[in-house]
Coordinates of C-alpha atoms in Angstrom, one line a residue:
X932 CA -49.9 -48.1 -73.8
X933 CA -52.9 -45.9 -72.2
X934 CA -52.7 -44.5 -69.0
X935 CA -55.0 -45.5 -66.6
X936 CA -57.7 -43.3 -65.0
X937 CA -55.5 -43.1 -61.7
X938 CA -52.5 -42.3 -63.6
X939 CA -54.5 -39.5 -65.4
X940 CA -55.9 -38.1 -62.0
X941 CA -52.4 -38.4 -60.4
X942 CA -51.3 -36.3 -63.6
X943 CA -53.9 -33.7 -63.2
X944 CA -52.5 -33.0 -59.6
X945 CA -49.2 -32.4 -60.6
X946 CA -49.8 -30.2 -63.2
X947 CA -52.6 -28.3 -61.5
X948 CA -50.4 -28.0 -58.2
X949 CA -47.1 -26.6 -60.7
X950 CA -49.5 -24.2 -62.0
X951 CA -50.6 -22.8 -58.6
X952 CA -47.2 -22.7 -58.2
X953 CA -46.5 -20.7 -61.0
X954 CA -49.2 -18.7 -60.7
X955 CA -47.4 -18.0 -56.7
X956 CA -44.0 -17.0 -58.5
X957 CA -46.2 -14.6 -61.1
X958 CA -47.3 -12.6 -58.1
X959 CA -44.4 -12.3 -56.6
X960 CA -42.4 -11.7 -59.6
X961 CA -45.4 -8.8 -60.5
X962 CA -45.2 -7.0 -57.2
X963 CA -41.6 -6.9 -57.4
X964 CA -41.5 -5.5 -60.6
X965 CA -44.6 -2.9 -59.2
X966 CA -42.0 -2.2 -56.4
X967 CA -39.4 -1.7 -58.4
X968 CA -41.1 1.0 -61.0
X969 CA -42.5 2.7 -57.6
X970 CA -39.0 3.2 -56.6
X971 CA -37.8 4.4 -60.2
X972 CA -41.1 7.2 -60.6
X973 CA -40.5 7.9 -57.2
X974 CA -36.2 8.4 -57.9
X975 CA -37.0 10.2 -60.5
X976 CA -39.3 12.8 -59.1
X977 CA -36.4 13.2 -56.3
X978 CA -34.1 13.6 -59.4
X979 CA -35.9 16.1 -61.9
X980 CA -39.2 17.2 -60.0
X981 CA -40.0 19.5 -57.2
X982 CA -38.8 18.4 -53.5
X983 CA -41.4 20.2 -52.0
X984 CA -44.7 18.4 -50.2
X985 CA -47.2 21.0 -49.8
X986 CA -50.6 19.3 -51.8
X987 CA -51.8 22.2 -54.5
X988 CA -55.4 21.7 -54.0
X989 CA -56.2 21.9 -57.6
X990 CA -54.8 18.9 -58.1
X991 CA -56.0 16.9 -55.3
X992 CA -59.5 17.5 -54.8
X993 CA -61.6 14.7 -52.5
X994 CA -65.1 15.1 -52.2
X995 CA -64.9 13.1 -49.2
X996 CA -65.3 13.2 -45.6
X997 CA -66.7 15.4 -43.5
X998 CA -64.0 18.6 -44.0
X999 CA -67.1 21.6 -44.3
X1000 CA -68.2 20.4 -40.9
X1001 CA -64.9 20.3 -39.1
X1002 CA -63.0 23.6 -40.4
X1003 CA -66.3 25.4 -40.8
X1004 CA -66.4 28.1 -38.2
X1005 CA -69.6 30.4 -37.7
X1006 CA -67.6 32.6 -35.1
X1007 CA -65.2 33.7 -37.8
X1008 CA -66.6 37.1 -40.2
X1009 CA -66.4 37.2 -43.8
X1010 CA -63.3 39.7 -44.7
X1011 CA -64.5 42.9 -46.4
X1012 CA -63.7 43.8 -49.9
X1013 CA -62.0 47.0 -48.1
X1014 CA -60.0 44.8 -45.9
X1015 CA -58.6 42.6 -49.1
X1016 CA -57.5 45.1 -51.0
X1017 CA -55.9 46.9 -47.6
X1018 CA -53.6 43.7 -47.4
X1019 CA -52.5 43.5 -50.6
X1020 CA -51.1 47.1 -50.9
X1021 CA -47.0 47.8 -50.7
X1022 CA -46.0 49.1 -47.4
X1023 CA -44.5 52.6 -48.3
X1024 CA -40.8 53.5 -47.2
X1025 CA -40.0 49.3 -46.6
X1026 CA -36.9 50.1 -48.4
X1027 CA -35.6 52.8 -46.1
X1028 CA -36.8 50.3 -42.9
X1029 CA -34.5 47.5 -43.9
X1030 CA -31.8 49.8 -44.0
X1031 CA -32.6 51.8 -40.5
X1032 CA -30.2 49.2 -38.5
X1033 CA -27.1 49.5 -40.8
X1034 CA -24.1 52.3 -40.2
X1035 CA -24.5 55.1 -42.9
X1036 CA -21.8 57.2 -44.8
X1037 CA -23.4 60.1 -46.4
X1038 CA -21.5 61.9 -49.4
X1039 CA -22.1 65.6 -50.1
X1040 CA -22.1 66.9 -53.7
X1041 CA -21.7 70.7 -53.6
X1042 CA -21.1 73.1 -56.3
X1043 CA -18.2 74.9 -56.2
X1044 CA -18.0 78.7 -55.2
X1045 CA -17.2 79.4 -59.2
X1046 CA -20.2 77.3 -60.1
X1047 CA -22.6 78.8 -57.4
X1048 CA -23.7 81.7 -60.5
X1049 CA -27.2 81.8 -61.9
X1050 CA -26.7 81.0 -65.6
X1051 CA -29.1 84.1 -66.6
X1052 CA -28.9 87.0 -64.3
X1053 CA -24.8 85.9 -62.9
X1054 CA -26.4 86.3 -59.3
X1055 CA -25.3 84.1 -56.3
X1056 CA -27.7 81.2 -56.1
X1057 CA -28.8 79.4 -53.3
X1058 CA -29.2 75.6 -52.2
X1059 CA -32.9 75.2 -52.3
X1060 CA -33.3 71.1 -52.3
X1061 CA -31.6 67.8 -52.3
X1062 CA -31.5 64.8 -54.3
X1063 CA -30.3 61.5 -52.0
X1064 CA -29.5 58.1 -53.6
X1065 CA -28.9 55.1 -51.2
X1066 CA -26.2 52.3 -52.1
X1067 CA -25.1 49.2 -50.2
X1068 CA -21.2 49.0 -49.8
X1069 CA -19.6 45.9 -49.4
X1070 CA -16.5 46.1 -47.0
X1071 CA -14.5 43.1 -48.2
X1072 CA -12.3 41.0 -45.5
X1073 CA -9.5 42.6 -44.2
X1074 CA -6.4 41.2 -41.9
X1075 CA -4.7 43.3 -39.4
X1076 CA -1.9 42.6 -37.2
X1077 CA -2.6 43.5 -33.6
X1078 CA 0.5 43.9 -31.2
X1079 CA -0.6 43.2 -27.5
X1080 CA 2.5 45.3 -25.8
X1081 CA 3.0 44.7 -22.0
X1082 CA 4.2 47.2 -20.0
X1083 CA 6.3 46.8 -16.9
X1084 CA 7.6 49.0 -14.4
X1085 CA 10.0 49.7 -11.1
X1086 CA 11.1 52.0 -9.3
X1087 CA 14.3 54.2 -9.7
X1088 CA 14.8 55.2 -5.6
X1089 CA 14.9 51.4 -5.1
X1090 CA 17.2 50.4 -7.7
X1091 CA 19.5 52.4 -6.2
X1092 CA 19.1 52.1 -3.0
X1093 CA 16.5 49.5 -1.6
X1094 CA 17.1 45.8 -1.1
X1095 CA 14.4 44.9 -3.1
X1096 CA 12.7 46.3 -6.5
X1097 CA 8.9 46.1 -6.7
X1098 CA 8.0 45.1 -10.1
X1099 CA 4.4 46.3 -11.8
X1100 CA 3.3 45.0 -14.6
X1101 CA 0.3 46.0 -16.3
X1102 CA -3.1 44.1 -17.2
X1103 CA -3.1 42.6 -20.2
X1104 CA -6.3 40.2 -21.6
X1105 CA -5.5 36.4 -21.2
X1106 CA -5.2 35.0 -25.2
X1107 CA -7.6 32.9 -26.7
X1108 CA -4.6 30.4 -27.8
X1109 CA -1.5 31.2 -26.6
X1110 CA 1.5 31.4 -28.4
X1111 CA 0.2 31.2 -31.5
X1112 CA -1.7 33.7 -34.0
X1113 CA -5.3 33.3 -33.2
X1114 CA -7.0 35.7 -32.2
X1115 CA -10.9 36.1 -31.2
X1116 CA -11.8 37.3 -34.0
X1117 CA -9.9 35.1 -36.8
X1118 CA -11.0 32.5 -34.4
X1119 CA -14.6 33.0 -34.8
X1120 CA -14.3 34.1 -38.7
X1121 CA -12.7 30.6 -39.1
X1122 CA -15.8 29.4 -37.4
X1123 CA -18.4 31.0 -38.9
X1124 CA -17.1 30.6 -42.8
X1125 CA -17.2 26.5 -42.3
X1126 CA -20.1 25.6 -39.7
X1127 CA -22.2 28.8 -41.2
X1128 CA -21.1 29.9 -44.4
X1129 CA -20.5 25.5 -45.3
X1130 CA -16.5 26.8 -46.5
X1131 CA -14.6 23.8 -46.1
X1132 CA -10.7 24.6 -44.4
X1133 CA -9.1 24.2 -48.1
X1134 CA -11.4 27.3 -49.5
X1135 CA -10.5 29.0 -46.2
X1136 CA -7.0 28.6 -46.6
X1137 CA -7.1 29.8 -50.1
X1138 CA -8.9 33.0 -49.1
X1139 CA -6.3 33.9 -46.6
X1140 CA -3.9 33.1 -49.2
X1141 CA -5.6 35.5 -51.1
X1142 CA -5.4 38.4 -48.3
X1143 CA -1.5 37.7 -48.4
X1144 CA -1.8 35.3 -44.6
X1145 CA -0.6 32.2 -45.2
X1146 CA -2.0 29.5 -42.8
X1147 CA -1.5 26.0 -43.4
X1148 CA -4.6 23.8 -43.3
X1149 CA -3.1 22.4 -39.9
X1150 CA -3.1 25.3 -38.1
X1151 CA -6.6 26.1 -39.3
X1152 CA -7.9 23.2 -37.8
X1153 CA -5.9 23.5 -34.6
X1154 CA -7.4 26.7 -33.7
X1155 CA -11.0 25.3 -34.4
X1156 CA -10.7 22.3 -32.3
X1157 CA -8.6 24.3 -29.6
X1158 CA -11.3 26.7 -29.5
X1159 CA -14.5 24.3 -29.6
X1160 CA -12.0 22.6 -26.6
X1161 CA -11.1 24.7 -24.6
X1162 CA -13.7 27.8 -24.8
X1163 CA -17.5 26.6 -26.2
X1164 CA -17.3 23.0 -24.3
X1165 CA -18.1 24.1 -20.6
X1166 CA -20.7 26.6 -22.8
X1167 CA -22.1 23.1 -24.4
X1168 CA -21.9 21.3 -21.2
X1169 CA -24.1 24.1 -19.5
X1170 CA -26.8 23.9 -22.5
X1171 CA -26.6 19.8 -22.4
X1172 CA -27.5 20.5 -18.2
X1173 CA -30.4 23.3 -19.0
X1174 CA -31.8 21.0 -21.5
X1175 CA -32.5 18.3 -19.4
X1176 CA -34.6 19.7 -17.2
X1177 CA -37.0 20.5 -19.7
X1178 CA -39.8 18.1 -20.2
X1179 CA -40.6 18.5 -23.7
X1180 CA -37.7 17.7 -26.4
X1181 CA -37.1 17.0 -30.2
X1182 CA -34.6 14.5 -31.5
X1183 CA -32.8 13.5 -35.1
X1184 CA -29.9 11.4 -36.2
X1185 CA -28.0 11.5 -40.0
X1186 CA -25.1 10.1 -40.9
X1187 CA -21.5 11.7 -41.1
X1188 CA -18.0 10.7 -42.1
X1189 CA -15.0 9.8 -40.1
X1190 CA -11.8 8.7 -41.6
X1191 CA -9.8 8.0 -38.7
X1192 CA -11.9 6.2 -36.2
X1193 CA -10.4 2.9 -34.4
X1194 CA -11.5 -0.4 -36.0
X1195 CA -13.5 1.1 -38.5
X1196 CA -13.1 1.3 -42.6
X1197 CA -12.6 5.4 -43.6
X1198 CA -16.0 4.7 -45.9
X1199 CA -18.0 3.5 -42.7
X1200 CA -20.9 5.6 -41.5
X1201 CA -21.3 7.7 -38.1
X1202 CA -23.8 9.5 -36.8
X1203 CA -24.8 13.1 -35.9
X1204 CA -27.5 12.9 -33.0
X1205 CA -29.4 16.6 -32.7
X1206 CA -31.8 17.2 -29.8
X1207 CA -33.8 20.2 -28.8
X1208 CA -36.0 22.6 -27.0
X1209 CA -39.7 22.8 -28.4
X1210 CA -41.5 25.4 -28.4
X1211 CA -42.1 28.3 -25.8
X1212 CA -38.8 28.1 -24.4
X1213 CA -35.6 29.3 -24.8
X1214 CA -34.0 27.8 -27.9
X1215 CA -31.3 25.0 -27.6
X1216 CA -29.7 23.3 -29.6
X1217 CA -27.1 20.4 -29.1
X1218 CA -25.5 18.3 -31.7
X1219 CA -23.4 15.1 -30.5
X1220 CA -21.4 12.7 -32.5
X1221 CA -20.9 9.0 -32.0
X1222 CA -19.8 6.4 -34.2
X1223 CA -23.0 4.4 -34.7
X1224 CA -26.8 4.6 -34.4
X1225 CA -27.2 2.1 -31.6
X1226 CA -29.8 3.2 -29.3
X1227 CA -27.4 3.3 -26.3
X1228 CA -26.6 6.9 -27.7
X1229 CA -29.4 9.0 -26.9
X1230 CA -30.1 7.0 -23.7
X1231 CA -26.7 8.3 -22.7
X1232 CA -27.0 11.4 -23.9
X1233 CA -30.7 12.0 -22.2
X1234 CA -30.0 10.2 -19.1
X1235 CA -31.9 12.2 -16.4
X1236 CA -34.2 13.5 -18.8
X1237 CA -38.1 12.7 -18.2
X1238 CA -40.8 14.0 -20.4
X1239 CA -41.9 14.2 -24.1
X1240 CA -39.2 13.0 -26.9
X1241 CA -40.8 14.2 -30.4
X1242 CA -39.3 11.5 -32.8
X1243 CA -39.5 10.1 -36.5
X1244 CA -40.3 5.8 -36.3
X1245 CA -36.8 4.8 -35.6
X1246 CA -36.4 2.4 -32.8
X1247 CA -33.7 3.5 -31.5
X1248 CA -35.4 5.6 -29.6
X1249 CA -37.5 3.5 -27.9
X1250 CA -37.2 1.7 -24.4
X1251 CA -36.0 4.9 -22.8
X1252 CA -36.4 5.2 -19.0
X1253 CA -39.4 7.8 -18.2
X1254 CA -39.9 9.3 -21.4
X1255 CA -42.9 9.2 -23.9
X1256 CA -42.4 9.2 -27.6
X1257 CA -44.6 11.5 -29.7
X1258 CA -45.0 10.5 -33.4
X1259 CA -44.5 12.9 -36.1
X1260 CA -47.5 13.6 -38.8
X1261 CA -44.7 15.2 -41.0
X1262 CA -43.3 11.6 -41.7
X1263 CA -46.8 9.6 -42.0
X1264 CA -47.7 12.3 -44.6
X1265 CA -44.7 12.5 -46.6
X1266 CA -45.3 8.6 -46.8
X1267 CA -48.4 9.2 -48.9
X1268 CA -47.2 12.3 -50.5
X1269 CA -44.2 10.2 -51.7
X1270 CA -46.7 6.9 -52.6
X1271 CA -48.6 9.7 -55.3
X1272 CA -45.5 10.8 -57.0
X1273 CA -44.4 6.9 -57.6
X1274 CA -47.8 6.3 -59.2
X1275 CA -47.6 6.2 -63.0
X1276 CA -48.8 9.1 -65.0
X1277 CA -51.8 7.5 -66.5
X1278 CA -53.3 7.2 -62.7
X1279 CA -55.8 9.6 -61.5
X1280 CA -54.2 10.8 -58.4
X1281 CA -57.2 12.7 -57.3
X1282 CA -59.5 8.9 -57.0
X1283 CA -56.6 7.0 -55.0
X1284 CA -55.9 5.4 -51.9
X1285 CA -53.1 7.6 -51.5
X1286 CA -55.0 10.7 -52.0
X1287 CA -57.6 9.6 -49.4
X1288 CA -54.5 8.6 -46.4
X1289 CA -52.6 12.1 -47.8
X1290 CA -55.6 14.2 -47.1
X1291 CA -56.4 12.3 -43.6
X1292 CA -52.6 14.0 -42.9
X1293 CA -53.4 17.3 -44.2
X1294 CA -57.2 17.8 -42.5
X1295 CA -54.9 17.7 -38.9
X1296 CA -52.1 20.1 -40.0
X1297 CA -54.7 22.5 -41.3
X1298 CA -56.9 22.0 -37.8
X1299 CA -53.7 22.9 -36.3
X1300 CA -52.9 26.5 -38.4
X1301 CA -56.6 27.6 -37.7
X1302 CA -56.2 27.2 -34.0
X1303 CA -53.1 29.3 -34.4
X1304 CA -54.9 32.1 -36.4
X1305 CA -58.1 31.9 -34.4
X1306 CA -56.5 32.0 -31.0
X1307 CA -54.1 35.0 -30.5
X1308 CA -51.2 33.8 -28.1
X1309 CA -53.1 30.1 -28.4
X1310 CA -52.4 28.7 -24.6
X1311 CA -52.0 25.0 -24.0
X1312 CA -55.3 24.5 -22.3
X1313 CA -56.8 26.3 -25.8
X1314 CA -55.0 23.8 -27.7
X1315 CA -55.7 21.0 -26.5
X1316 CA -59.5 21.9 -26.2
X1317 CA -59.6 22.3 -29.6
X1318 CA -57.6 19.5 -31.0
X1319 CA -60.3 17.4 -28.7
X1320 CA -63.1 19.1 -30.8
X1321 CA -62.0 19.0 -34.3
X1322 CA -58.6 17.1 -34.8
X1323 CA -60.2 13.8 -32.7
X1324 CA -63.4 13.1 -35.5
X1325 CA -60.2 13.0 -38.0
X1326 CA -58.2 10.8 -36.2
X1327 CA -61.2 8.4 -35.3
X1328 CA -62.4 8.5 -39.4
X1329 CA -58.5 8.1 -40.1
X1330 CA -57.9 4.9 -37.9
X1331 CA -60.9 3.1 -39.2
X1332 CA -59.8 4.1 -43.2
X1333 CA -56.9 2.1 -42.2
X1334 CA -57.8 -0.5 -40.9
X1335 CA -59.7 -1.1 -43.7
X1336 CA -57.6 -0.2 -46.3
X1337 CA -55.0 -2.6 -45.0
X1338 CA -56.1 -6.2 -46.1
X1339 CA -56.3 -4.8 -49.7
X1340 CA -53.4 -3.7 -50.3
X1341 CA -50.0 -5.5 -50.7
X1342 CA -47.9 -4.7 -47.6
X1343 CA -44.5 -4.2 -49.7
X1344 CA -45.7 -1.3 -52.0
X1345 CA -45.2 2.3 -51.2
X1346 CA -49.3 2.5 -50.1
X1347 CA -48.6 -0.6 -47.9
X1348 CA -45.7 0.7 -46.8
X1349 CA -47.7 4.6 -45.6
X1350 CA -50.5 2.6 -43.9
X1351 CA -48.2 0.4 -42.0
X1352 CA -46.3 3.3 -41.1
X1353 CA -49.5 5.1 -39.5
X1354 CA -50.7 2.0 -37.9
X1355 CA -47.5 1.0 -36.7
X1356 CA -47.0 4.1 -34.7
X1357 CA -50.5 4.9 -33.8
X1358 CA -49.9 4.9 -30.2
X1359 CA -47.2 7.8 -30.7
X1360 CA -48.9 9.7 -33.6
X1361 CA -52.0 10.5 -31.0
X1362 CA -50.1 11.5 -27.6
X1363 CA -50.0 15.2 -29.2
X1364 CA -53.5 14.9 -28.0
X1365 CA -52.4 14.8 -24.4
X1366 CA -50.9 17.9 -24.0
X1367 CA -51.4 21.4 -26.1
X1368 CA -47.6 21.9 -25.8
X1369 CA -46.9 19.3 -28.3
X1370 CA -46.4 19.9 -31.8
X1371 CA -47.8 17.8 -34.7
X1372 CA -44.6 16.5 -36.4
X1373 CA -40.8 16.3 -35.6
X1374 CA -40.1 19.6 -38.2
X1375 CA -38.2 21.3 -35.5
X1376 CA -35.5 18.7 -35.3
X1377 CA -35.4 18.3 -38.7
X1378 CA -34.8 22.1 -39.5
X1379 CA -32.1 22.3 -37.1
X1380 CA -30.5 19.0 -38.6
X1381 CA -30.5 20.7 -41.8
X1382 CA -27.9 23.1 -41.3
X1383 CA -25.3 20.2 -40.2
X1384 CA -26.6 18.2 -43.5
X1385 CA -25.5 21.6 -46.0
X1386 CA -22.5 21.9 -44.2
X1387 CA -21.6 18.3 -45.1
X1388 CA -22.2 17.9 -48.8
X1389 CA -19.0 20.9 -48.9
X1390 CA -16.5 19.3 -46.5
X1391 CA -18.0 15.7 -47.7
X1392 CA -15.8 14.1 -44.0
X1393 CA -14.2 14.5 -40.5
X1394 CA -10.6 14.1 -40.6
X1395 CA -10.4 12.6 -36.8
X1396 CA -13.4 12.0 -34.1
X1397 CA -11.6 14.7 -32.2
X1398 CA -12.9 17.1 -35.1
X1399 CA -16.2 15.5 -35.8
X1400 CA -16.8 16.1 -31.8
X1401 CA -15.2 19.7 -32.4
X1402 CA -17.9 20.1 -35.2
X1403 CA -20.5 18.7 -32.4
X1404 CA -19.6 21.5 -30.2
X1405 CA -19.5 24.6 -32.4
X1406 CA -22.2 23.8 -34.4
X1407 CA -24.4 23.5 -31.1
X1408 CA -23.1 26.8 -30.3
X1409 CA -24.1 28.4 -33.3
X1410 CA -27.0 27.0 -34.3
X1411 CA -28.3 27.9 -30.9
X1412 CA -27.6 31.6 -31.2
X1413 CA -29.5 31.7 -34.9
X1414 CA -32.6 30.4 -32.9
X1415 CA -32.1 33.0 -30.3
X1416 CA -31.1 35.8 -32.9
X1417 CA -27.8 36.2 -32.4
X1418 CA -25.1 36.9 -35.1
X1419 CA -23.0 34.0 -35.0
X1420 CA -19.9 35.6 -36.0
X1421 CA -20.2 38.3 -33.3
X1422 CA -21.6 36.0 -30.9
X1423 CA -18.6 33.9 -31.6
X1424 CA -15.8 36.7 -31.4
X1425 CA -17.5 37.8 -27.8
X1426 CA -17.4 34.3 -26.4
X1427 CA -14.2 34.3 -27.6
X1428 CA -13.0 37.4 -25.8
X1429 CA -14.5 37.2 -22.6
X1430 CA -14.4 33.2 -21.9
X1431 CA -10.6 33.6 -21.4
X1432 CA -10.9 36.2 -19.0
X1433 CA -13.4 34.1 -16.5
X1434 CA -13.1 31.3 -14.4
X1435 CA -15.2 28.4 -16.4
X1436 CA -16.2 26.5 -13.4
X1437 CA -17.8 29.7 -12.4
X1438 CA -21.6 28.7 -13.3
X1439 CA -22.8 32.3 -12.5
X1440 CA -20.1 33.3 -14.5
X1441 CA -21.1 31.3 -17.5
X1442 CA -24.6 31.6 -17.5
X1443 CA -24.1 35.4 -18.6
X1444 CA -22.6 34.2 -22.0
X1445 CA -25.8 31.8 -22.7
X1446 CA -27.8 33.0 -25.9
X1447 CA -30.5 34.5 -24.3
X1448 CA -28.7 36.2 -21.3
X1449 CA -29.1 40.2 -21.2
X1450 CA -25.3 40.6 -20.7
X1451 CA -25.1 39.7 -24.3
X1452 CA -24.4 43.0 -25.9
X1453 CA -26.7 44.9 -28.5
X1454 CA -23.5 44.4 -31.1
X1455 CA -24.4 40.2 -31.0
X1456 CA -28.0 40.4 -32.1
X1457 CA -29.8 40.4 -35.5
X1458 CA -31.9 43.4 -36.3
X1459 CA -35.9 42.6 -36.0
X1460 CA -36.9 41.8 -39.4
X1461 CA -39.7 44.3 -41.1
X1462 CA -42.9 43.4 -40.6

């Protein structure tokens, strides 16, 4: 029987509205499987090629934009051939200047009085010259056992014939953990081979087993958290105090491992929160642990704070009580740095969207490093001047590419993803404009996270959340010195000799064992590196 032409019609529909349907699923199914090839170049590339992010211009050349007009500067003279070729040359004696600060044995080859005859005539000769070789020597680690002997006295006449018998005893230093074996310095090597060296307390154990002490792991770790207790927390406590009175601060999170917290699985994740000083101050900086990411942690920990917070996009941050975030370029150019190495190999890199947004990212940082060479001991006020004449036409050019760029490309793909990102925190990217303190990215943070994120990948975990707040502490404490060249391990063994021997509630007191106080001795400090 034939269909009628209704029927027909009413056929037509269905099919053509399946197909639009399938056509739907097509596009979805294609962008995930675009998504999903991004994410393997791009795992790849993390895997096999090279982590770093610095765009070789050879590679990535836009003839776009306005870049000769904005780092064009007619003030600047051409360098001289002469002045080149100055440069380049090989300072002479470096050698002997990276040696300068280091204690020197000197060995003497003489001949003997037998051998002191002239081959040809058998007269005396005579030392006319010397020949000098220089070697490093490598003192290995040695343990010694230090008796502290106390010494007490009395008198004789009133033994024998007083009432009473005046007793003396002599001084003797307070210990850094009584009745037991620690002393300063194991205390502070212990230190420095796991939170600076990355030795987790099994290798440390081992070594001492090798230099014929024989300290359980236990103990190990009860002189670390004993010490971080008792000795660098009121030291901690006093940084956490200075640092809130600055106005300008840096912060980061990663994740860290805590078997043995309450209510929570051993494979669960916690967090290491860093914040710190920017630039122009005295370095500090402060790690502290907590068990999640919520954003009730750095509210806590900042409480009284008011200021600039230089942050990555995490939310957590946000909502805090008198402070303004400031976005970080760093993370809205890896975004598009990371969008070029998904892209298949058959792309031209050099003609892409991503290429356009990365080199948006990379006109500001260079605005940034020739304000910096132009400007000797660049003030603020400079700064910000200049960011107002060259790094705002970028920002202006960059905001209206975006918006642009946006409706055309899908919002779940690694470019989609970047522009989002830039848009999304546009209001934080640009308050570096504000003030010519600010920096252009959150680096700082993220270099001084770095060391905690080694350190992990050797002790992999945190037995208890007393040691993962332990780890908090001395990690503060040495990270800090580093930033104010100090040697951590000497730093660490003359905290640990002195602390015991003051009252801690003493802020005067304290305050002459903070990194940067003149008290600290020459013996703490990091030669000046050659120039």
């Amino acid at each position: 029987m034939r269909k009628t032409t209704n029927e027909l019609l009413d056929t037509i529909e269905e099919l053509a509205a399946k197909n639009a349907d399938l056509e739907k699923q097509k596009e979805v199914l294609e962008a995930k499987i675009k998504w999903l090839e991004e994410q393997f170049r791009l795992s790849q590339q993390k895997k096999f090629g090279a982590s770093s992010e610095k765009t070789n211009p050879d590679q990535i050349e836009l003839p776009l934009f306005n870049e000769a007009e904005i780092t064009a500067d007619v003030k600047m003279e051409e360098p001289t051939l002469e002045t080149i070729t100055y440069n380049r040359k090989k300072h002479v004696g470096q050698r002997d200047a990276k040696l300068e600060n280091l204690p020197t044995e000197t060995i003497h080859y003489r001949l003997s009085e037998e051998e002191q005859v002239c081959l040809c005539c058998g007269e005396t000769v005579h030392e006319m010259s010397t020949q000098t070789r220089r070697e490093l020597k490598i003192i290995p680690a040695q343990v010694t056992v230090v008796e502290h002997v106390r010494h007490i006295y009395s008198c004789r006449q009133c033994e024998r014939e007083g009432i009473e018998t005046p007793v003396v005893t002599a001084k003797m230093p307070a210990a850094v953990f009584p009745k037991s074996l620690a002393s300063p310095s194991a205390m502070a090597y212990i230190m420095n081979q796991k939170y600076v060296e990355g030795m987790p307390l099994y290798r440390i154990e081992k070594q001492f087993e090798r230099l014929g002490v024989f300290l359980s792991r236990q103990t190990i770790a009860n002189w670390v958290i004993y010490g971080a207790t008792k000795w660098l927390s009121p030291l901690y406590n006093r940084l956490h105090e200075l640092l809130l009175h600055l106005d300008r601060l840096h912060a980061d999170e990663t994740t860290v491992q805590v078997l043995a917290e309450p209510d929570k699985l051993a494979t669960s994740k916690s967090y290491m929160w860093l914040y710190r000083s920017g630039r122009d101050v005295s370095p500090i900086v402060l790690y502290d642990y907590q068990t999640s990411r919520h954003s009730k942690h750095p509210k806590a920990f900042l409480k009284g704070f008011a200021g600039y917070l230089h942050v990555d996009g995490y939310a957590g941050y946000h909502d805090m009580k008198d402070v303004e975030l400031v976005g970080c370029w760093a993370h809205s150019r890896r975004k598009y740095d990371e969008t070029l190495k998904s892209l298949p190999a058959s792309v031209d890199k050099s003609t892409s969207l991503a290429a356009e947004g990365l080199h948006f990212c990379t006109q500001l940082f260079k605005i940034e490093k020739q304000i910096e060479e132009e400007f000797e001991n660049c003030s603020p006020e400079q700064r910000k001047e200049e960011r107002q004449k060259r790094s705002q036409p970028v920002l202006d050019a960059y905001l209206a590419w975006l918006k642009s760029k946006r409706p055309q490309v899908p919002p779940k793909s690694k470019l989609g993803d970047a522009i989002n990102y830039s848009l999304n925190q546009w209001s934080k990217l640009i308050v570096f404009m504000k003030d010519g303190r600010l920096e252009l990215d959150n680096n700082r943070a993220e270099r001084s996270i770095k060391p905690f994120v080694m350190g992990r990948k050797a002790w992999l975990f945190a037995q208890s959340m007393k040691g993962a707040t332990a780890s908090a502490v001395i990690y503060s404490i040495v990270e800090t010195a580093k930033e104010n060249q100090l040697n951590p391990l000497n730093y660490l063994t003359y905290l640990f000799e002195h602390l015991p021997q003051i009252d801690l509630d003493d802020q005067e007191a304290l305050d002459q064992f903070l990194p940067w106080s003149k008290s600290i001795p020459n013996e703490c400090r990091i030669p000046a590196k050659l120039k």
